[in-house]
Amino acid sequence: MYSKFTNLIDLNDMPVNWWNEVLELGLKIAGNPQAYSDECRGKIMATLFYEPSTRTQMSFQAAMLRLGGTIIGFDNPETSSVAKGECLKDTAKVVSSYADILVMRHNYEGSAKAAALTADCPIINAGDGGHLHPTQTLTDMLTLLKVKGRTGNLTIGLCGDLKNGRTVHSLCKALSCFKNNKFILISTKELSLPGYVKDIITANGCRYEEVINLEDAIGGLDMIYMTRIQKERFESEDVYLRQKNIFCLDKDKLNKAKDDLCILHPLPRVDEIAYDVDGDPRAMYFKQAEYGVYVRMALIIHMLKNQKPTKLLLGLDNNGIKCENPRCITKLEKYLPGSFRMNGGIPECEYCDERLK
Ligand code: NCD
């Protein structure tokens, strides 16, 4: 199945030169945002947020407003017709007829792809459950370019909830496309990176190591990506409490780190970075949040200017088999056609990437 538009559902759907065009424009905008204040005059962006958000939603809105455009949308589905039982397909269809570009965050995995099947304007995935978060990755890469001047040749530590953290999945998939990156995955066994993401790192020619101790790993890193334990993705409070408070980046641990370590965090922070780290010159997470506006300005300009039909689903329904992931959008929106791609002989859901067992 095809979309009439170029959507941003997964960065890895696009070639690396597409990312580079957005990042280069983002760097230019960061140098002089004022110069772009008329770029989107007359255009409307809709933000549909089915899940809580501060940075992603507001940075998208700020980006569009700084480009001279306007915004519509909701940040609480309970105040929209979703509360009356409207399905995703109908909401996407209608809102996309009001706007030129649609930004959507949803708690189910594969939701942006599902919305793109019916939308009449390009869609940007602003986070789909515990799956992907491509615009956070653009933000992270712009920050790396600003701070380290490169996105390759780095030893990259990722720490915390690597299982449920969508920012981590998108970032690993993207950074493994650059030469000589090595990944140090720091988590408990229970919250380790999903197998499919590890396979992508390897397939892209990068190495990874899985470790459980932040203090032992920190000395070798060029960048550390701290993440919060994703409370809302756990099946019970008990399971969450067992994983909470295990990793905390504090001043003592930082004493063992390189002088040019780049400390990133998609935010919000809960307790995984001590407040006294904020004043350290290596702490880049607030700058990172600011750069998110510039890269989103670049993305909006780029997507409004460069549109062509794209492929969404291969459409192999594999004899009626169903995705087994309870968080897959096909579980919520039953009208969606099942669609799988074959990977090493195993069907993989094209919405959420879950492999059939
Ligand atoms: C992240 C998200 O929503 O995935 N936040 C963000 O967009 N900057 C990270 C998180 O919620 O932990």
Coordinates of C-alpha atoms and ligand atoms in Angstrom, one line a residue:
M1 CA 0.0 0.0 0.0
Y2 CA 1.2 3.5 -0.9
S3 CA 0.9 6.9 0.6
K4 CA 0.6 10.0 -1.7
F5 CA 3.1 11.7 0.6
T6 CA 6.6 11.5 2.1
N7 CA 5.9 10.8 5.8
L8 CA 8.3 10.5 8.6
I9 CA 7.4 7.3 10.4
D10 CA 10.8 5.7 10.9
L11 CA 14.0 7.6 10.0
N12 CA 15.4 4.4 8.5
D13 CA 12.7 4.6 5.8
M14 CA 14.7 7.5 4.4
P15 CA 18.2 7.5 2.9
V16 CA 21.0 9.0 5.1
N17 CA 21.3 11.9 2.6
W18 CA 17.7 12.9 3.5
W19 CA 18.7 13.1 7.2
N20 CA 21.7 15.1 6.3
E21 CA 19.7 17.6 4.3
V22 CA 17.4 18.2 7.3
L23 CA 20.4 18.4 9.7
E24 CA 22.3 20.8 7.5
L25 CA 19.3 23.1 7.3
G26 CA 18.8 22.7 11.1
L27 CA 22.4 23.9 11.6
K28 CA 21.8 26.9 9.4
I29 CA 18.5 27.7 11.2
A30 CA 20.2 27.4 14.6
G31 CA 22.7 30.1 13.4
N32 CA 19.9 32.5 12.4
P33 CA 16.4 31.4 13.2
Q34 CA 15.0 34.9 12.4
A35 CA 15.9 34.5 8.7
Y36 CA 13.2 31.7 8.4
S37 CA 10.3 33.6 10.0
D38 CA 8.3 33.7 6.8
E39 CA 9.0 30.2 5.4
C40 CA 5.6 28.7 6.3
R41 CA 3.3 31.7 6.2
G42 CA -0.2 30.5 5.4
K43 CA 0.5 26.8 6.3
I44 CA -1.2 24.9 9.1
M45 CA 0.3 22.2 11.3
A46 CA -2.0 19.9 13.3
T47 CA -0.6 18.3 16.4
L48 CA -2.5 15.2 17.6
F49 CA -1.2 14.1 21.0
Y50 CA -2.8 11.0 22.5
E51 CA 0.0 10.8 25.1
P52 CA 1.5 13.3 27.5
S53 CA 4.3 15.5 26.1
T54 CA 6.1 18.8 26.9
R55 CA 9.1 19.1 24.6
T56 CA 8.0 17.3 21.5
Q57 CA 4.6 19.0 21.3
M58 CA 5.8 22.5 22.3
S59 CA 8.9 22.3 20.2
F60 CA 6.9 21.4 17.1
Q61 CA 4.4 24.2 17.8
A62 CA 7.2 26.7 18.5
A63 CA 8.9 25.6 15.3
M64 CA 5.8 26.1 13.2
L65 CA 5.0 29.5 14.8
R66 CA 8.7 30.6 14.3
L67 CA 8.3 29.8 10.6
G68 CA 5.3 32.0 10.4
G69 CA 2.7 29.2 10.2
T70 CA -0.2 28.4 12.5
I71 CA -1.2 25.4 14.6
I72 CA -4.3 23.4 15.5
G73 CA -4.7 20.2 17.4
F74 CA -5.4 18.5 20.8
D75 CA -3.1 17.4 23.6
N76 CA -5.7 15.3 25.4
P77 CA -7.8 12.9 23.3
E78 CA -10.4 13.0 26.1
T79 CA -11.4 16.5 24.9
S80 CA -11.6 15.4 21.2
S81 CA -14.0 13.1 19.4
V82 CA -11.7 10.2 20.3
A83 CA -13.6 10.2 23.7
K84 CA -16.8 9.5 21.7
G85 CA -15.2 6.5 20.2
E86 CA -13.8 7.9 16.9
C87 CA -11.2 5.6 15.3
L88 CA -7.7 6.7 14.3
K89 CA -8.5 6.4 10.6
D90 CA -11.4 8.9 10.8
T91 CA -9.5 11.4 13.0
A92 CA -6.5 11.3 10.7
K93 CA -8.6 11.6 7.5
V94 CA -10.6 14.6 8.8
V95 CA -7.8 16.5 10.5
S96 CA -5.5 16.0 7.5
S97 CA -8.1 17.8 5.4
Y98 CA -7.7 20.9 7.7
A99 CA -3.9 21.0 7.8
D100 CA -0.8 20.9 5.6
I101 CA 1.2 18.6 7.9
L102 CA 0.2 16.4 10.8
V103 CA 2.3 15.5 13.8
M104 CA 1.0 12.6 15.9
R105 CA 2.0 11.0 19.2
H106 CA 0.1 7.9 20.2
N107 CA 0.5 5.1 22.9
Y108 CA 0.2 2.3 20.4
E109 CA 3.1 1.0 18.3
G110 CA 2.8 1.5 14.5
S111 CA 0.1 4.2 15.0
A112 CA 1.8 6.8 12.7
K113 CA 2.0 4.2 9.9
A114 CA -1.7 3.4 10.4
A115 CA -2.7 7.0 10.3
A116 CA -0.6 7.6 7.1
L117 CA -2.7 4.9 5.4
T118 CA -5.7 7.3 5.3
A119 CA -4.3 10.8 5.9
D120 CA -4.5 13.4 3.1
C121 CA -1.4 15.2 4.1
P122 CA 2.1 14.2 5.3
I123 CA 2.4 12.7 8.8
I124 CA 5.3 12.9 11.3
N125 CA 5.6 10.3 14.0
A126 CA 6.2 12.1 17.3
G127 CA 6.4 8.9 19.2
D128 CA 4.4 5.6 18.8
G129 CA 4.2 3.7 22.1
G130 CA 7.5 2.1 23.0
H131 CA 8.5 1.8 19.4
L132 CA 10.1 4.8 17.7
H133 CA 10.7 8.5 18.0
P134 CA 12.4 9.7 14.8
T135 CA 12.3 13.5 15.5
Q136 CA 14.0 13.0 18.9
T137 CA 16.8 11.3 17.0
L138 CA 17.1 14.2 14.6
T139 CA 17.4 16.4 17.7
D140 CA 20.0 14.1 19.2
M141 CA 22.0 14.1 15.9
L142 CA 21.9 17.9 15.5
T143 CA 23.2 18.1 19.1
L144 CA 26.0 15.7 18.3
L145 CA 27.0 17.8 15.3
K146 CA 27.0 21.0 17.3
V147 CA 28.9 19.5 20.2
K148 CA 31.2 16.9 18.7
G149 CA 31.1 17.9 15.1
R150 CA 30.3 14.4 14.0
T151 CA 27.8 11.5 14.2
G152 CA 30.3 8.7 13.5
N153 CA 33.5 7.4 15.1
L154 CA 31.9 7.5 18.6
T155 CA 31.7 5.2 21.5
I156 CA 28.1 5.6 22.5
G157 CA 26.7 4.7 25.9
L158 CA 22.9 4.3 26.3
C159 CA 21.7 3.7 29.8
G160 CA 18.3 3.0 31.5
D161 CA 15.2 1.6 30.0
L162 CA 16.5 0.3 26.6
K163 CA 13.6 -2.0 26.2
N164 CA 10.8 0.5 26.3
G165 CA 12.6 3.7 25.4
R166 CA 11.5 4.6 21.8
T167 CA 14.1 7.4 21.7
V168 CA 16.8 4.7 22.2
H169 CA 15.5 2.5 19.5
S170 CA 15.4 5.2 16.9
L171 CA 18.8 6.5 17.9
C172 CA 20.5 3.1 17.7
K173 CA 19.0 2.4 14.4
A174 CA 20.2 5.8 13.0
L175 CA 23.6 6.0 14.6
S176 CA 24.5 2.5 13.5
C177 CA 24.4 3.9 9.9
F178 CA 27.5 5.9 10.5
K179 CA 31.0 4.4 10.4
N180 CA 33.0 3.3 13.5
N181 CA 30.2 3.8 16.0
K182 CA 30.3 1.4 18.9
F183 CA 27.4 0.9 21.3
I184 CA 27.7 0.2 25.0
L185 CA 24.2 -0.8 26.2
I186 CA 23.9 -0.2 29.9
S187 CA 20.8 -1.7 31.5
T188 CA 19.4 -4.4 33.7
K189 CA 18.8 -7.7 31.9
E190 CA 15.0 -7.1 32.1
L191 CA 15.2 -3.8 30.3
S192 CA 17.8 -4.7 27.6
L193 CA 17.5 -3.5 24.0
P194 CA 15.0 -5.5 21.9
G195 CA 16.6 -8.2 19.7
Y196 CA 15.4 -6.6 16.5
V197 CA 17.3 -3.3 17.2
K198 CA 20.5 -5.2 18.2
D199 CA 20.2 -7.1 14.9
I200 CA 19.9 -3.8 13.0
I201 CA 23.1 -2.5 14.7
T202 CA 25.0 -5.6 13.7
A203 CA 23.5 -5.6 10.1
N204 CA 24.7 -2.0 9.7
G205 CA 28.3 -3.1 10.6
C206 CA 28.5 -1.8 14.1
R207 CA 29.5 -3.5 17.4
Y208 CA 27.7 -3.4 20.7
E209 CA 28.3 -4.6 24.2
E210 CA 25.7 -5.2 26.9
V211 CA 26.8 -4.3 30.5
I212 CA 25.1 -3.7 33.8
N213 CA 27.4 -1.1 35.5
L214 CA 27.4 2.5 34.5
E215 CA 30.4 3.4 36.6
D216 CA 32.6 0.8 35.0
A217 CA 31.6 1.8 31.5
I218 CA 31.6 5.6 31.7
G219 CA 35.4 6.1 31.2
G220 CA 35.4 4.8 27.6
L221 CA 32.5 6.8 26.3
D222 CA 32.3 9.8 24.0
M223 CA 28.6 10.2 24.6
I224 CA 26.2 9.0 27.2
Y225 CA 22.4 8.9 26.6
M226 CA 20.6 8.6 29.9
T227 CA 16.9 7.6 29.8
R228 CA 14.2 7.3 32.4
I229 CA 12.5 4.0 33.3
Q230 CA 9.3 4.2 31.2
K231 CA 6.8 3.7 34.0
E232 CA 3.7 3.8 31.7
R233 CA 4.9 0.8 29.7
F234 CA 5.1 -1.6 32.7
E235 CA 2.5 -4.2 33.3
S236 CA 2.4 -3.4 37.1
E237 CA 3.7 -0.8 39.6
D238 CA 5.7 -3.6 41.4
V239 CA 7.7 -4.5 38.3
Y240 CA 8.4 -0.8 37.7
L241 CA 9.5 -0.3 41.3
R242 CA 12.0 -3.2 41.0
Q243 CA 13.7 -1.4 38.0
K244 CA 13.6 2.2 39.4
N245 CA 16.6 3.9 41.0
I246 CA 19.2 1.5 39.6
F247 CA 21.1 4.0 37.4
C248 CA 22.0 7.5 38.4
L249 CA 24.6 9.6 36.7
D250 CA 26.2 11.8 39.4
K251 CA 29.3 13.9 40.0
D252 CA 31.3 10.9 41.4
K253 CA 30.7 8.8 38.3
L254 CA 31.5 11.8 36.1
N255 CA 34.9 12.1 37.6
K256 CA 35.8 8.9 35.8
A257 CA 34.5 10.2 32.4
K258 CA 36.4 11.9 29.5
D259 CA 36.7 15.7 29.6
D260 CA 34.8 15.8 26.3
L261 CA 32.0 13.4 27.1
C262 CA 28.7 14.6 25.7
I263 CA 25.8 14.0 28.2
L264 CA 22.4 13.7 26.5
H265 CA 18.9 12.9 27.8
P266 CA 15.7 13.2 25.7
L267 CA 14.0 14.4 29.0
P268 CA 11.9 14.3 31.1
R269 CA 14.4 13.4 33.8
V270 CA 13.1 11.6 36.8
D271 CA 16.0 10.5 39.0
E272 CA 18.6 9.1 36.5
I273 CA 20.8 12.3 36.4
A274 CA 21.6 14.0 39.7
Y275 CA 20.7 17.8 39.7
D276 CA 24.3 18.7 40.5
V277 CA 25.4 17.4 37.1
D278 CA 23.4 20.2 35.4
G279 CA 26.2 22.8 35.9
D280 CA 28.9 20.5 34.4
P281 CA 30.0 21.8 31.0
R282 CA 29.5 18.3 29.6
A283 CA 25.8 18.3 30.4
M284 CA 24.1 19.1 27.0
Y285 CA 20.5 18.0 27.7
F286 CA 19.0 21.4 28.0
K287 CA 20.8 22.6 24.9
Q288 CA 19.6 19.4 23.2
A289 CA 15.9 20.4 24.0
E290 CA 16.6 23.8 22.5
Y291 CA 18.1 22.3 19.3
G292 CA 14.9 20.3 19.0
V293 CA 13.1 23.5 17.8
Y294 CA 15.7 24.2 15.1
V295 CA 15.7 20.7 13.7
R296 CA 11.9 20.6 13.7
M297 CA 11.8 23.9 11.8
A298 CA 14.1 22.3 9.3
L299 CA 12.0 19.2 9.1
I300 CA 8.8 21.1 8.5
I301 CA 10.3 23.2 5.7
H302 CA 11.9 20.1 4.1
M303 CA 8.7 18.0 4.2
L304 CA 6.5 20.8 3.0
K305 CA 8.8 21.3 0.0
N306 CA 9.8 17.7 -0.9
Q307 CA 6.9 15.4 -1.4
K308 CA 6.5 12.3 -3.5
P309 CA 4.5 9.0 -3.1
T310 CA 6.1 6.4 -0.9
K311 CA 5.5 2.8 0.0
L312 CA 3.9 2.1 3.4
L313 CA 3.2 -1.6 3.5
L314 CA 4.3 -4.5 1.4
G315 CA 0.9 -5.9 2.1
L316 CA 1.8 -9.6 2.7
D317 CA -0.9 -10.7 5.1
N318 CA 0.7 -14.2 5.4
N319 CA -2.5 -16.1 5.4
G320 CA -4.4 -14.2 8.0
I321 CA -1.7 -14.4 10.8
K322 CA -2.0 -11.8 13.5
C323 CA 0.6 -9.6 15.2
E324 CA 1.2 -10.9 18.8
N325 CA 2.3 -7.6 20.3
P326 CA -0.5 -6.4 22.6
R327 CA 0.7 -2.8 22.1
C328 CA 0.5 -3.0 18.3
I329 CA -2.0 -0.6 16.7
T330 CA -3.6 -3.5 14.8
K331 CA -4.8 -4.7 18.2
L332 CA -6.7 -1.4 18.8
E333 CA -7.8 -0.5 15.3
K334 CA -9.3 -3.8 14.1
Y335 CA -10.0 -2.7 10.6
L336 CA -6.3 -2.3 9.8
P337 CA -5.0 -4.9 7.2
G338 CA -2.4 -7.2 8.8
S339 CA 0.9 -6.8 7.0
F340 CA 4.2 -8.6 7.5
R341 CA 7.6 -8.6 5.9
M342 CA 9.8 -11.7 5.9
N343 CA 13.1 -11.4 7.8
G344 CA 15.3 -14.5 7.8
G345 CA 12.2 -16.6 7.2
I346 CA 10.3 -15.1 10.1
P347 CA 7.3 -12.7 9.6
E348 CA 7.8 -9.3 11.1
C349 CA 4.8 -6.9 11.6
E350 CA 5.2 -3.9 9.4
Y351 CA 3.5 -1.6 11.9
C352 CA 5.4 -2.4 15.1
D353 CA 8.3 -4.5 13.9
E354 CA 7.4 -7.4 16.3
R355 CA 8.5 -10.8 15.1
L356 CA 6.1 -13.7 15.2
K357 CA 7.3 -16.4 17.5
Ligands
NCD1 C1 10.8 11.0 25.4 C2 9.5 10.3 24.8 O1 8.4 10.8 24.9 O2 9.8 9.2 24.3 N1 10.5 12.4 25.6 C3 10.7 13.3 24.5 O3 10.0 13.2 23.6 N2 11.6 14.2 24.6 C4 11.4 10.3 26.5 C5 10.7 9.9 27.7 O4 9.4 10.1 27.8 O5 11.3 9.3 28.5

